[in-house]
Short mmCIF file of C-alpha atoms in Angstrom, two decimals:
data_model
loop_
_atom_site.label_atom_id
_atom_site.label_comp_id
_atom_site.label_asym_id
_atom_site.label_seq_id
_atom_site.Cartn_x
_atom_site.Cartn_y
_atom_site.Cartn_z
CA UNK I 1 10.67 19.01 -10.04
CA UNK I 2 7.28 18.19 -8.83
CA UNK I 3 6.52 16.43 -11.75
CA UNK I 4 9.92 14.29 -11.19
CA UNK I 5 8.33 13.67 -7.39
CA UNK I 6 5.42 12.45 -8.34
CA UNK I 7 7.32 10.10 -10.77
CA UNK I 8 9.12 8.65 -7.80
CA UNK I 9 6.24 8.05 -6.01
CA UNK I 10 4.22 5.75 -9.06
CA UNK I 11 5.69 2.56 -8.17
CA UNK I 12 4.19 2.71 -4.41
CA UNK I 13 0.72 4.08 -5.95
CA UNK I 14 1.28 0.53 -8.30
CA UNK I 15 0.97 -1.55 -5.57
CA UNK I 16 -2.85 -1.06 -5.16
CA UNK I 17 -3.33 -0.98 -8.78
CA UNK I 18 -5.77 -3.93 -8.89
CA UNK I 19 -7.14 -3.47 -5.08
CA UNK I 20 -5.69 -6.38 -3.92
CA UNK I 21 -3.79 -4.30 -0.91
CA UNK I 22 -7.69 -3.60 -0.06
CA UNK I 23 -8.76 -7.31 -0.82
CA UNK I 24 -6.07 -8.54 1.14
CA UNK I 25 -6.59 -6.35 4.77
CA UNK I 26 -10.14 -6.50 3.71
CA UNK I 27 -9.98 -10.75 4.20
CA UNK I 28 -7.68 -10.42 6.48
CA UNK I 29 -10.13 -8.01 9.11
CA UNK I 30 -12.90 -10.38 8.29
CA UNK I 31 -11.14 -13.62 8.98
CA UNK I 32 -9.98 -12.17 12.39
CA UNK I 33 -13.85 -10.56 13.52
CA UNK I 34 -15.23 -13.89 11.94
CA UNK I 35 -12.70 -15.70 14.54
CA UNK I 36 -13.80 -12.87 17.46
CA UNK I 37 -17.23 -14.20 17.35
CA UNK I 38 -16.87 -17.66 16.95
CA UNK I 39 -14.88 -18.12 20.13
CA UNK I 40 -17.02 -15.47 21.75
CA UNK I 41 -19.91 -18.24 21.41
CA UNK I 42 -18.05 -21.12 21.60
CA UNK I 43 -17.53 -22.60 25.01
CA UNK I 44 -15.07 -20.84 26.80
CA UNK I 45 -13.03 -24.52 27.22
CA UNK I 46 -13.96 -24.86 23.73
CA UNK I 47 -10.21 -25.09 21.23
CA UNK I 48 -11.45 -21.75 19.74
CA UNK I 49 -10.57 -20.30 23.19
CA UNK I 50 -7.22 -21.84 23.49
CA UNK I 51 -3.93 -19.31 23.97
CA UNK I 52 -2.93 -21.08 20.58
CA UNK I 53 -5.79 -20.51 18.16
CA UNK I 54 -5.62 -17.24 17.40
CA UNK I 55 -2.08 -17.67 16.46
CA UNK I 56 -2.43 -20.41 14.41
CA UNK I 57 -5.39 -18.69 12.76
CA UNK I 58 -3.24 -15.47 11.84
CA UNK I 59 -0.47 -17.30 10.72
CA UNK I 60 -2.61 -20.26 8.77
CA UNK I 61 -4.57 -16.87 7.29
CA UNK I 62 -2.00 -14.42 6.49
CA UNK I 63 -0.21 -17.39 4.67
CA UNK I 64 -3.01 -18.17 2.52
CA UNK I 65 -3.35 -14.55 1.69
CA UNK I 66 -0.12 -13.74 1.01
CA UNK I 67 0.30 -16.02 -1.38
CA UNK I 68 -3.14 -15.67 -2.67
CA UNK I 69 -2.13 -12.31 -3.35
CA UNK I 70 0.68 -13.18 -5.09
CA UNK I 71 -1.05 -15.70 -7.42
CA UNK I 72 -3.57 -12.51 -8.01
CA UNK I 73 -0.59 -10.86 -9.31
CA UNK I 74 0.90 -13.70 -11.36
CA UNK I 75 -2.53 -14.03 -13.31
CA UNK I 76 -3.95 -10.87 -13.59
CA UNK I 77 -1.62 -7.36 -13.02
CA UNK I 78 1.77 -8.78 -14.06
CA UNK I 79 0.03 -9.74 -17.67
CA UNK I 80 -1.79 -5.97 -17.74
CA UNK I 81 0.31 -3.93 -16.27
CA UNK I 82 3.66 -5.10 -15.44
CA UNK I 83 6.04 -6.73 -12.80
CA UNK I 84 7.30 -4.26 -9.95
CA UNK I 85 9.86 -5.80 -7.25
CA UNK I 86 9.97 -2.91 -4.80
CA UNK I 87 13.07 -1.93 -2.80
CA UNK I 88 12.97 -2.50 1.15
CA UNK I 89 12.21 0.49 3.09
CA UNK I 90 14.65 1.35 5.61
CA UNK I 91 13.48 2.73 9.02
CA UNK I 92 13.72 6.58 8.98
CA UNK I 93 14.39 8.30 11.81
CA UNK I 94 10.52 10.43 11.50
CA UNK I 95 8.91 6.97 11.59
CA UNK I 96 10.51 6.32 14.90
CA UNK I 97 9.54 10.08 16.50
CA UNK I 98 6.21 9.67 14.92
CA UNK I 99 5.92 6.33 17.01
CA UNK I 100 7.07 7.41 20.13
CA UNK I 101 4.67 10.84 19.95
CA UNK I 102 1.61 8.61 19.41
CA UNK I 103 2.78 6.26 22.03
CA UNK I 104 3.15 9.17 24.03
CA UNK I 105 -0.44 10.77 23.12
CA UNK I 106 -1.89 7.35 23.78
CA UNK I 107 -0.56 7.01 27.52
CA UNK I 108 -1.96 10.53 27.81
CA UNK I 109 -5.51 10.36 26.59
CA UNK I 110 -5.65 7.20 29.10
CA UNK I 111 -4.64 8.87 31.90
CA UNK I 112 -6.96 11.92 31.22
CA UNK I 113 -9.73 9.11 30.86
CA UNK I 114 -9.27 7.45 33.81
CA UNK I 115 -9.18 10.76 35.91
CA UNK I 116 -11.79 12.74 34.28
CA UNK I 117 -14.06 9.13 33.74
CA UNK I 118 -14.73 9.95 30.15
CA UNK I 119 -16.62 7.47 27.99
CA UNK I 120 -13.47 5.97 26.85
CA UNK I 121 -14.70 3.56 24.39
CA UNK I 122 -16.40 6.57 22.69
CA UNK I 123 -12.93 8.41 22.47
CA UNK I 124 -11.11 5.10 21.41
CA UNK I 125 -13.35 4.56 18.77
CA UNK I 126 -12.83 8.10 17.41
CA UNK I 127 -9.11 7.71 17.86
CA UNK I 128 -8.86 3.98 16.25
CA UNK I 129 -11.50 5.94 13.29
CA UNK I 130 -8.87 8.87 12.81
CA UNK I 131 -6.43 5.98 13.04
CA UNK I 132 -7.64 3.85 10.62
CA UNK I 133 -8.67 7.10 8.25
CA UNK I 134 -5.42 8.36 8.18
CA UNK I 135 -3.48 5.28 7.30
CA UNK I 136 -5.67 4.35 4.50
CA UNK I 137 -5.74 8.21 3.30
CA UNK I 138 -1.68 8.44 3.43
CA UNK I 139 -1.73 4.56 1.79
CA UNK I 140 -4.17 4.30 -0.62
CA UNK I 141 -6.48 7.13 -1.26
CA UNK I 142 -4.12 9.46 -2.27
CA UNK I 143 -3.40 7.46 -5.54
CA UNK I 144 -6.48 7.35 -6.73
CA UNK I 145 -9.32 10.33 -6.27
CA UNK I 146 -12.58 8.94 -5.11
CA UNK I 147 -11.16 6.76 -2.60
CA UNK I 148 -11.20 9.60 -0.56
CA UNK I 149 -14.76 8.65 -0.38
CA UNK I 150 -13.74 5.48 1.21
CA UNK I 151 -11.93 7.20 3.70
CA UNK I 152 -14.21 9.89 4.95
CA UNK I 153 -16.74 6.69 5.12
CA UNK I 154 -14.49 4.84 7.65
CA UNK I 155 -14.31 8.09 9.96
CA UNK I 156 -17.72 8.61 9.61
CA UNK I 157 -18.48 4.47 10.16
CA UNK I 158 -16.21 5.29 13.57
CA UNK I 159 -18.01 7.88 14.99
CA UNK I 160 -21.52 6.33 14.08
CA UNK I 161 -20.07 3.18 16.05
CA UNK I 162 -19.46 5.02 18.77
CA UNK I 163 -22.78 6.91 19.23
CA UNK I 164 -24.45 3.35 18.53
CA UNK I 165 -27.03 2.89 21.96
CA UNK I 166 -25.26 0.20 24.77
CA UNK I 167 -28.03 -2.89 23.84
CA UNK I 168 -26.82 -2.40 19.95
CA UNK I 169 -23.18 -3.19 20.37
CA UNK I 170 -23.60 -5.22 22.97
CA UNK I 171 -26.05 -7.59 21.27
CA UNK I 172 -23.16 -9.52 19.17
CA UNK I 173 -21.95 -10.82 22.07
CA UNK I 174 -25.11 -10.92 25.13
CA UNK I 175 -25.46 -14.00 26.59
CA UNK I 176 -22.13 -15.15 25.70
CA UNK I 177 -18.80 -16.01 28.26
CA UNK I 178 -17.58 -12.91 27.17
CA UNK I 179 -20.02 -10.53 28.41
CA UNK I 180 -18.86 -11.50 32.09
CA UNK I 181 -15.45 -11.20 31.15
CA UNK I 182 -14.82 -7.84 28.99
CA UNK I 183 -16.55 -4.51 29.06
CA UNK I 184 -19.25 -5.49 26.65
CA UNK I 185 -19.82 -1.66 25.23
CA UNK I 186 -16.24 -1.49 24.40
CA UNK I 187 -15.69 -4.89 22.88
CA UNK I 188 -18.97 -4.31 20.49
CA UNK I 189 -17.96 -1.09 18.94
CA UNK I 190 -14.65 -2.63 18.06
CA UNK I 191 -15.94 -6.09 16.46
CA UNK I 192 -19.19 -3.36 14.69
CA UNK I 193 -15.96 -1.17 13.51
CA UNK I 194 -13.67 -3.55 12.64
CA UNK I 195 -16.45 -5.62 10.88
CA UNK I 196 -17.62 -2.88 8.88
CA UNK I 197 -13.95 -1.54 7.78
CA UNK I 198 -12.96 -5.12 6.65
CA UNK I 199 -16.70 -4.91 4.44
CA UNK I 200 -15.91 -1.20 2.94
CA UNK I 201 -12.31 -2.18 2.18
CA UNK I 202 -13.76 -5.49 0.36
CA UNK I 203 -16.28 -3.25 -1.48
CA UNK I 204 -13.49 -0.45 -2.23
CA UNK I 205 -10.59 -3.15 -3.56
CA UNK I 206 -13.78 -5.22 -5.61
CA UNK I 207 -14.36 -2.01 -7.45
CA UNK I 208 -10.80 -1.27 -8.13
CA UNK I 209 -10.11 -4.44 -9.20
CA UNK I 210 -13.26 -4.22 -11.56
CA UNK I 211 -12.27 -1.26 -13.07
CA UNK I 212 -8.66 -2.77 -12.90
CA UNK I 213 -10.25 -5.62 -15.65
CA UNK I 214 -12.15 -3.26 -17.27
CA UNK I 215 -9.79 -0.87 -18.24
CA UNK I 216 -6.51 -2.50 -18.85
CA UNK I 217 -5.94 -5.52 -21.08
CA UNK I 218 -3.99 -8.83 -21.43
CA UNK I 219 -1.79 -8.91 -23.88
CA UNK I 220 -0.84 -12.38 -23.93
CA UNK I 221 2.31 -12.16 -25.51
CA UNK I 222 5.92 -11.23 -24.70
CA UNK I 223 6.02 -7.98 -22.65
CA UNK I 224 9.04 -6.77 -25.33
CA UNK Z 1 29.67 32.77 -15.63
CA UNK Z 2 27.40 32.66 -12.66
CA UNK Z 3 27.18 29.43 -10.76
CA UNK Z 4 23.39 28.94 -11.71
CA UNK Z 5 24.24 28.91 -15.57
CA UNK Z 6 27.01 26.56 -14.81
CA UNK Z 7 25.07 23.70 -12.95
CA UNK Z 8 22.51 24.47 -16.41
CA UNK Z 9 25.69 23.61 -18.59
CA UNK Z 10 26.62 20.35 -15.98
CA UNK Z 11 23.36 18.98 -16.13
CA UNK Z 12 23.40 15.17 -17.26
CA UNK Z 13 21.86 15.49 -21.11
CA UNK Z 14 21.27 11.44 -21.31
CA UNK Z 15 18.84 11.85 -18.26
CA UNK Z 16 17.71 15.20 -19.31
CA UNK Z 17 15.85 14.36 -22.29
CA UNK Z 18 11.98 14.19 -20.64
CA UNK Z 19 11.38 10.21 -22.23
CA UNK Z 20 14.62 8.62 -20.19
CA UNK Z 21 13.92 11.02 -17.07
CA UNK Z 22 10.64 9.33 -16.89
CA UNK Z 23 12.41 5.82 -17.40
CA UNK Z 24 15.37 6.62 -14.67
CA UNK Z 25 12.61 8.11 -12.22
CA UNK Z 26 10.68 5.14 -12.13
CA UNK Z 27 13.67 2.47 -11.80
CA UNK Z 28 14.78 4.83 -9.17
CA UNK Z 29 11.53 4.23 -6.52
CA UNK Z 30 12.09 0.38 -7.62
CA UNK Z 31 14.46 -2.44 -7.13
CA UNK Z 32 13.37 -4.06 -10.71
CA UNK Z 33 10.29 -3.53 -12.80
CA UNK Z 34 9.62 -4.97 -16.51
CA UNK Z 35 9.31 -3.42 -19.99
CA UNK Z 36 5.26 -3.59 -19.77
CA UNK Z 37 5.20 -1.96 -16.38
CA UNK Z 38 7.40 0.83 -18.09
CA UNK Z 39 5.58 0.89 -21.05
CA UNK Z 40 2.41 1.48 -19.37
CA UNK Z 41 3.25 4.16 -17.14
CA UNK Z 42 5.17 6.40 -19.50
CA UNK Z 43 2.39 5.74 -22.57
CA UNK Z 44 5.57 5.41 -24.61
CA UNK Z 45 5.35 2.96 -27.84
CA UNK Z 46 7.72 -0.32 -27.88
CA UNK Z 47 9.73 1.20 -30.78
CA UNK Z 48 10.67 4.75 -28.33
CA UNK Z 49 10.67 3.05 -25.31
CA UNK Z 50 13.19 0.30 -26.35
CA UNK Z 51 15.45 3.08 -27.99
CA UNK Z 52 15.54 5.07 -24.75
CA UNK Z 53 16.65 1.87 -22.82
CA UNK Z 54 19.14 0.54 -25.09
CA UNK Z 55 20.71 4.68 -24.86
CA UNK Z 56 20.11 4.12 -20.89
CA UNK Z 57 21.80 0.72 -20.87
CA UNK Z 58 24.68 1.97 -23.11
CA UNK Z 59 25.80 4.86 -20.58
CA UNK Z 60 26.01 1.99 -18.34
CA UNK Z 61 22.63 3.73 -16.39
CA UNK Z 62 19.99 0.70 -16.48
CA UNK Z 63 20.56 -3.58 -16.38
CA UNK Z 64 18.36 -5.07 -18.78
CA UNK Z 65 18.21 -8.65 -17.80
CA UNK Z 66 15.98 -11.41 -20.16
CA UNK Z 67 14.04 -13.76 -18.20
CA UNK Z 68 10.84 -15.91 -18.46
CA UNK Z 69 8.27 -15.35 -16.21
CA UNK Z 70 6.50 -19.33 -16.80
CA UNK Z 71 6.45 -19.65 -20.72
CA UNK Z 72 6.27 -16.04 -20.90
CA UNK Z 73 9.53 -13.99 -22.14
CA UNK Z 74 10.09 -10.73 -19.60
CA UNK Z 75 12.53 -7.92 -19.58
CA UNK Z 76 13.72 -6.83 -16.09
CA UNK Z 77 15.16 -3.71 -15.89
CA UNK Z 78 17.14 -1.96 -13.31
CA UNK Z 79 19.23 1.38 -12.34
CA UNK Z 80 22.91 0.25 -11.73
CA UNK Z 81 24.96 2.32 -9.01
CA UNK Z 82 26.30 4.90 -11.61
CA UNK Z 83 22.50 5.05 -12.69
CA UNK Z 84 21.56 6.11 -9.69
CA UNK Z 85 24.16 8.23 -8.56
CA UNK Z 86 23.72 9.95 -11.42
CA UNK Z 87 20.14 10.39 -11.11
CA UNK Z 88 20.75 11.99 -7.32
CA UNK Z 89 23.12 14.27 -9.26
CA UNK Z 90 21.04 15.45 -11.96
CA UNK Z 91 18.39 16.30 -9.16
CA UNK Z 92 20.56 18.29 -7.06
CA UNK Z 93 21.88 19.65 -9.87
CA UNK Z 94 18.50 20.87 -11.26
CA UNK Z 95 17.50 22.25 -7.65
CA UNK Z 96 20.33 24.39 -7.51
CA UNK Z 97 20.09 25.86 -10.97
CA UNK Z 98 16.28 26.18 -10.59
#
């Protein structure tokens, strides 16, 4: 039965096949740290630091990705391996308790924060690390073995963040608008963290998509 | 007879035989997926894997639909209701005879 289980889960393990998932939120990270900074040092009247650029920018980038994705696809995977249409997930009751307890444990660990005046950004970090670790664990590195590498890397990136000294993280952004504005500590960890997630999961989908070329082959032909 | 050796005696032979469970387990996690995609996750030959679908698709089980994907020709394939019905069957029906 196990083996019949494991069947039924291929088709979501496909998805990553060529490490374009990883490509994809790899870009995608990078586009939006690469956006961080720029209208940290642009001029806080500047039109990087209007209420509509960053939505622009998401929508302009998760268009192009989307569909550069799906060009990847076209060309490379659906000649190697195969075309997969996959059905729609419904929303399952678990999903909805699981986002309601972390809700829940969020509002929590804030409060205990704020009362006890615990280096918060240090515990966010660790949290957004665990975060981050599990989600890419559950998605990704249980299809293929030494992406668990990956993912002890990103909880290990997150907690070396964390313990990084104040004039580190803060450098990216001293001297700039925002280092009156936002709690400089906090806002450096998360650009250093999200900036060096978006560069593992580039590395980790470039090597899957390597091996991706390497291994399988294009037929050419008819698929029948 | 026992209940357990009956459900053995109900089970659903097309989907029994190990080459179409693989086929009908994959379909199932799937809305459609083409002959390569099959082909390269069962390790099956073109010959075996076509004969399985053409036994699948006449128990009324899978859609095979022709298509062209560009100037390319592609096979999409597909579980139809009684497909998948009977695949839930065949699974509860092994659990309880297991």
């Amino acid at each position: 039965m196990e083996d019949v289980q494991g069947l039924l889960e291929r088709p979501k393990l496909y998805d990553n096949i060529d490490g374009s998932s990883e490509l994809m939120l790899g870009c995608m990270l990078m586009g939006f740290t690469s956006f961080q900074w720029v209208s940290a040092h642009a001029r806080q009247d500047s039109i990087w630091n209007k209420i509509y650029s960053l939505p622009i920018f998401v929508a302009l980038l998760t268009t192009v990705l989307i569909y550069g994705r799906k060009a990847m696809k076209s060309l490379f995977t659906y000649r190697r391996t195969g075309f997969v249409s996959y059905r729609k997930p419904k929303l399952r009751l678990i999903g909805l308790i699981s986002g309601i307890a972390a809700a829940v444990a969020c509002g929590l660990t804030f409060l205990t924060v704020r009362r006890h005046e615990i280096d918060s950004t240090m515990l966010v970090m660790i949290g957004v690390g665990l975060l981050t670790t599990a989600s890419y664990a559950y998605g990704i590195a249980r299809a293929v073995r030494w992406k668990w590498i990956v993912a002890v890397l990103l909880l290990v990136g997150a907690v070396v963040v964390a313990l990084l000294p104040d004039w580190l993280t803060s450098a990216a952004f001293s001297g700039t608008w925002s280092a009156a504005v936002f709690d400089l500590r906090f806002f450096g960890c998360l650009f250093l963290y999200l900036a060096f997630y978006a560069f593992v999961l580039l590395l980790s989908g470039g090597i899957s998509l390597g091996l991706y070329l390497h291994d399988t082959r294009h037929d050419g032909a008819e698929t029948e | 007879m026992k209940p357990q050796i009956q459900a053995i005696a109900e089970i659903d032979r097309v989907i029994h035989e190990p080459g179409r469970l693989m086929i009908v387990a994959l379909l199932y996690a799937v809305e459609t997926a083409d002959f390569l995609y099959l082909q390269h996750e069962t390790a099956m030959n073109k010959g075996t894997l076509s004969s399985h679908i053409l036994r699948l698709e006449r128990e009324g089980y899978v859609n095979v639909e022709k298509t062209f994907r560009g100037k390319v020709p592609q096979t999409l394939l597909s579980l139809t209701r009684t497909g998948r019905t009977s695949f839930e069957g065949y699974r509860k029906m092994l659990k309880k005879s297991l």
